[in-house]
Amino acid sequence: MSQLDLRGCLRHHPLFGALSETDIGGLLPHVHELRYPRGQVLFQRGDVCDGVHLLITGMVKLSVTAPQGNEKIVELIRPGQSFGEAVMFLDRSYPVMAQALEDSFLLMVEKRAIVGAIEADPRFARSMLAGLSTRLHGLIRDVESYSMQNAVQRVIAFLLQCVADEDTQGYCVVLPVNKNLIASRLNLTPETLSRTLHQLVTQQLISVNGREIEILDSERLSQLLQPA
């Protein structure tokens, strides 16, 4: 990728969009291009964090493994998202493992460059705080979902969030990963997720064809999200 492309990637990323062209230019020597094939681990829990990762293409999962060996998906990172900000500022090691779910291309911006940009431009500090706040709100939303929503509501909320296209027949959702990973992300067992999808099919709210799910009645699905 050329330097011009690197500049464009940073300029259009929410985390760096407030920086001046001069400040972005100052970051470029500290940006590393990283390519990972599907299945490769980016870092393990306990590894040192020395910068922020920006996902350009592909998909990355952040997960933790319990002593019993069960994996819990913490977050699915999609293009345009970043990760590692909070850990970097705390000077701590990664609390999660990161693995490419697809062939992925990332940019890693070194910590020292980010600290320098914050010192040079308060707007960048505000952008960084905004990104951290968005991540925090997402985690709070997840905790609220796990504690206050039943399995059906969690699945419905996930499907409505993943809506890809709208047409006269309804909505078409293409699941970004396999159902086992989705179950882990929603804090459900794979069996519970399968039963829930079957229940929604039986109620003629959705139809399922592999990873493609058509939402047949979004209004009724939304109603099921409301408190009883």
Short mmCIF file of C-alpha atoms in Angstrom, two decimals:
data_model
loop_
_atom_site.label_atom_id
_atom_site.label_comp_id
_atom_site.label_asym_id
_atom_site.label_seq_id
_atom_site.Cartn_x
_atom_site.Cartn_y
_atom_site.Cartn_z
CA MET A 1 0.00 0.00 0.00
CA SER A 2 1.43 3.41 -0.93
CA GLN A 3 1.99 6.28 1.45
CA LEU A 4 -0.88 8.17 -0.18
CA ASP A 5 -3.20 5.26 0.62
CA LEU A 6 -1.94 5.13 4.20
CA ARG A 7 -2.68 8.83 4.57
CA GLY A 8 -6.18 8.27 3.21
CA CYS A 9 -6.84 5.37 5.57
CA LEU A 10 -5.91 7.47 8.58
CA ARG A 11 -7.74 10.56 7.35
CA HIS A 12 -11.01 8.66 6.94
CA HIS A 13 -10.79 6.68 10.17
CA PRO A 14 -12.93 8.13 13.02
CA LEU A 15 -10.01 7.89 15.43
CA PHE A 16 -7.74 10.10 13.31
CA GLY A 17 -10.22 12.21 11.35
CA ALA A 18 -9.72 15.30 13.55
CA LEU A 19 -5.98 15.47 12.91
CA SER A 20 -4.47 18.01 10.56
CA GLU A 21 -2.71 16.88 7.41
CA THR A 22 0.60 17.77 9.07
CA ASP A 23 -0.16 15.62 12.10
CA ILE A 24 -1.27 12.71 9.92
CA GLY A 25 1.96 13.03 7.97
CA GLY A 26 3.84 12.80 11.25
CA LEU A 27 2.14 9.50 12.04
CA LEU A 28 2.94 7.82 8.73
CA PRO A 29 6.50 6.70 9.60
CA HIS A 30 5.04 4.95 12.65
CA VAL A 31 2.31 3.02 10.81
CA HIS A 32 2.92 -0.66 10.11
CA GLU A 33 1.02 -2.71 7.54
CA LEU A 34 0.01 -6.14 8.85
CA ARG A 35 -1.52 -8.98 6.85
CA TYR A 36 -2.87 -12.11 8.48
CA PRO A 37 -4.35 -15.14 6.72
CA ARG A 38 -7.55 -16.62 8.02
CA GLY A 39 -6.96 -18.43 11.31
CA GLN A 40 -3.70 -16.72 12.23
CA VAL A 41 -3.38 -15.27 15.73
CA LEU A 42 -2.50 -11.57 15.88
CA PHE A 43 -1.59 -11.65 19.55
CA GLN A 44 -2.18 -13.76 22.62
CA ARG A 45 -3.55 -12.75 25.98
CA GLY A 46 -0.61 -11.44 27.99
CA ASP A 47 1.31 -10.03 25.01
CA VAL A 48 2.55 -6.45 25.27
CA CYS A 49 0.43 -3.80 23.55
CA ASP A 50 2.56 -1.24 21.75
CA GLY A 51 -0.01 0.47 19.53
CA VAL A 52 -3.52 0.70 18.12
CA HIS A 53 -4.78 -1.68 15.42
CA LEU A 54 -7.07 -0.45 12.65
CA LEU A 55 -8.87 -3.10 10.63
CA ILE A 56 -8.98 -2.20 6.94
CA THR A 57 -10.32 -5.45 5.44
CA GLY A 58 -11.34 -8.82 6.85
CA MET A 59 -12.62 -9.68 10.32
CA VAL A 60 -10.93 -10.26 13.67
CA LYS A 61 -12.31 -11.85 16.81
CA LEU A 62 -11.28 -10.84 20.32
CA SER A 63 -11.80 -13.68 22.78
CA VAL A 64 -10.83 -15.16 26.13
CA THR A 65 -10.50 -18.82 27.05
CA ALA A 66 -11.78 -20.14 30.36
CA PRO A 67 -9.70 -22.59 32.44
CA GLN A 68 -12.07 -25.33 31.26
CA GLY A 69 -11.10 -24.53 27.67
CA ASN A 70 -14.34 -22.82 26.64
CA GLU A 71 -13.87 -19.80 24.40
CA LYS A 72 -15.89 -16.64 24.91
CA ILE A 73 -16.10 -14.12 22.07
CA VAL A 74 -15.68 -10.62 23.49
CA GLU A 75 -16.01 -8.71 20.25
CA LEU A 76 -16.06 -9.16 16.48
CA ILE A 77 -13.98 -6.44 14.84
CA ARG A 78 -15.11 -5.31 11.40
CA PRO A 79 -13.47 -3.00 8.84
CA GLY A 80 -13.37 0.58 10.06
CA GLN A 81 -13.06 -0.42 13.70
CA SER A 82 -10.01 -0.23 15.94
CA PHE A 83 -8.85 -2.04 19.06
CA GLY A 84 -6.12 -1.80 21.66
CA GLU A 85 -6.58 1.84 22.67
CA ALA A 86 -7.46 1.32 26.33
CA VAL A 87 -4.81 -1.33 26.96
CA MET A 88 -2.17 0.85 25.34
CA PHE A 89 -2.86 3.78 27.67
CA LEU A 90 -2.88 1.55 30.74
CA ASP A 91 0.56 0.16 29.87
CA ARG A 92 -0.79 -3.35 30.39
CA SER A 93 -0.71 -6.54 28.38
CA TYR A 94 -3.61 -7.63 26.23
CA PRO A 95 -6.47 -9.17 28.28
CA VAL A 96 -7.77 -10.99 25.17
CA MET A 97 -6.55 -13.04 22.23
CA ALA A 98 -7.02 -11.72 18.69
CA GLN A 99 -7.41 -14.03 15.68
CA ALA A 100 -8.22 -13.37 12.03
CA LEU A 101 -11.54 -14.93 11.00
CA GLU A 102 -10.88 -13.97 7.39
CA ASP A 103 -7.79 -12.93 5.45
CA SER A 104 -7.26 -9.54 7.09
CA PHE A 105 -5.30 -6.38 6.48
CA LEU A 106 -4.61 -4.05 9.40
CA LEU A 107 -2.63 -0.95 10.22
CA MET A 108 -0.83 -0.71 13.55
CA VAL A 109 -0.02 2.81 14.75
CA GLU A 110 2.77 2.91 17.31
CA LYS A 111 2.01 4.10 20.82
CA ARG A 112 4.75 6.76 20.85
CA ALA A 113 3.29 8.37 17.73
CA ILE A 114 -0.21 8.47 19.22
CA VAL A 115 1.06 10.01 22.45
CA GLY A 116 2.87 12.64 20.39
CA ALA A 117 -0.28 13.42 18.39
CA ILE A 118 -2.29 13.83 21.60
CA GLU A 119 0.28 16.28 22.94
CA ALA A 120 0.27 18.22 19.67
CA ASP A 121 -3.49 18.43 19.08
CA PRO A 122 -6.22 18.31 21.78
CA ARG A 123 -8.75 17.37 19.08
CA PHE A 124 -7.02 14.06 18.70
CA ALA A 125 -7.35 13.43 22.42
CA ARG A 126 -11.09 14.10 22.12
CA SER A 127 -11.32 11.69 19.19
CA MET A 128 -9.52 9.04 21.19
CA LEU A 129 -11.83 9.60 24.17
CA ALA A 130 -14.85 9.37 21.87
CA GLY A 131 -13.62 6.03 20.54
CA LEU A 132 -13.06 4.68 24.04
CA SER A 133 -16.50 5.92 25.12
CA THR A 134 -18.12 4.15 22.18
CA ARG A 135 -16.37 0.92 23.15
CA LEU A 136 -17.47 1.36 26.79
CA HIS A 137 -21.09 1.94 25.79
CA GLY A 138 -20.94 -1.19 23.65
CA LEU A 139 -19.70 -3.27 26.58
CA ILE A 140 -22.41 -1.83 28.83
CA ARG A 141 -25.00 -2.66 26.19
CA ASP A 142 -23.71 -6.23 26.09
CA VAL A 143 -23.91 -6.60 29.88
CA GLU A 144 -27.43 -5.18 29.84
CA SER A 145 -28.39 -7.62 27.10
CA TYR A 146 -27.00 -10.64 28.94
CA SER A 147 -28.69 -9.70 32.23
CA MET A 148 -32.05 -8.35 31.02
CA GLN A 149 -32.82 -10.04 27.70
CA ASN A 150 -33.80 -13.65 27.15
CA ALA A 151 -32.32 -15.78 24.38
CA VAL A 152 -34.98 -14.84 21.83
CA GLN A 153 -34.47 -11.13 22.43
CA ARG A 154 -30.68 -11.39 22.15
CA VAL A 155 -30.93 -13.19 18.81
CA ILE A 156 -33.50 -10.75 17.46
CA ALA A 157 -31.38 -7.76 18.49
CA PHE A 158 -28.35 -9.29 16.79
CA LEU A 159 -30.25 -9.99 13.55
CA LEU A 160 -31.71 -6.51 13.36
CA GLN A 161 -28.25 -5.07 13.96
CA CYS A 162 -26.82 -7.15 11.12
CA VAL A 163 -29.41 -6.13 8.55
CA ALA A 164 -27.53 -5.78 5.27
CA ASP A 165 -30.08 -4.95 2.58
CA GLU A 166 -33.71 -3.91 2.46
CA ASP A 167 -36.07 -4.71 -0.40
CA THR A 168 -39.77 -5.12 -0.99
CA GLN A 169 -39.65 -8.68 0.37
CA GLY A 170 -38.14 -7.68 3.71
CA TYR A 171 -34.62 -7.72 5.08
CA CYS A 172 -31.75 -10.02 4.17
CA VAL A 173 -29.08 -10.73 6.77
CA VAL A 174 -25.85 -12.53 5.96
CA LEU A 175 -24.33 -13.80 9.20
CA PRO A 176 -20.75 -12.52 9.41
CA VAL A 177 -19.39 -15.67 11.10
CA ASN A 178 -20.53 -19.21 11.86
CA LYS A 179 -23.31 -19.83 14.34
CA ASN A 180 -21.03 -21.19 17.06
CA LEU A 181 -19.15 -17.90 17.18
CA ILE A 182 -22.40 -15.94 17.16
CA ALA A 183 -23.69 -18.04 20.05
CA SER A 184 -20.55 -17.26 22.04
CA ARG A 185 -20.86 -13.56 21.22
CA LEU A 186 -24.47 -13.58 22.51
CA ASN A 187 -23.53 -15.60 25.62
CA LEU A 188 -25.66 -18.54 24.45
CA THR A 189 -24.93 -22.19 23.80
CA PRO A 190 -24.98 -23.26 20.13
CA GLU A 191 -27.97 -25.49 20.93
CA THR A 192 -29.91 -22.55 22.37
CA LEU A 193 -29.14 -20.42 19.32
CA SER A 194 -30.34 -23.19 16.98
CA ARG A 195 -33.55 -23.66 18.97
CA THR A 196 -34.18 -19.93 18.97
CA LEU A 197 -33.71 -19.62 15.21
CA HIS A 198 -36.01 -22.61 14.68
CA GLN A 199 -38.61 -20.97 16.92
CA LEU A 200 -38.49 -17.77 14.87
CA VAL A 201 -38.80 -19.80 11.66
CA THR A 202 -41.82 -21.65 13.06
CA GLN A 203 -43.44 -18.32 13.89
CA GLN A 204 -42.82 -17.22 10.29
CA LEU A 205 -40.72 -14.29 11.43
CA ILE A 206 -37.57 -15.36 9.56
CA SER A 207 -36.39 -17.91 7.03
CA VAL A 208 -32.94 -19.50 7.19
CA ASN A 209 -30.73 -20.75 4.37
CA GLY A 210 -27.25 -21.43 5.71
CA ARG A 211 -25.79 -18.09 6.75
CA GLU A 212 -28.50 -16.17 4.88
CA ILE A 213 -31.44 -15.15 7.01
CA GLU A 214 -34.43 -13.29 5.62
CA ILE A 215 -36.41 -11.25 8.10
CA LEU A 216 -40.03 -11.70 7.10
CA ASP A 217 -41.67 -9.45 9.68
CA SER A 218 -39.37 -6.85 11.20
CA GLU A 219 -42.23 -5.12 12.99
CA ARG A 220 -43.19 -8.23 14.94
CA LEU A 221 -39.55 -8.95 15.71
CA SER A 222 -39.11 -5.43 17.07
CA GLN A 223 -42.18 -5.89 19.23
CA LEU A 224 -40.63 -8.96 20.81
CA LEU A 225 -37.74 -6.78 21.97
CA GLN A 226 -40.07 -4.69 24.09
CA PRO A 227 -40.32 -5.44 27.82
CA ALA A 228 -43.26 -7.65 28.70
#
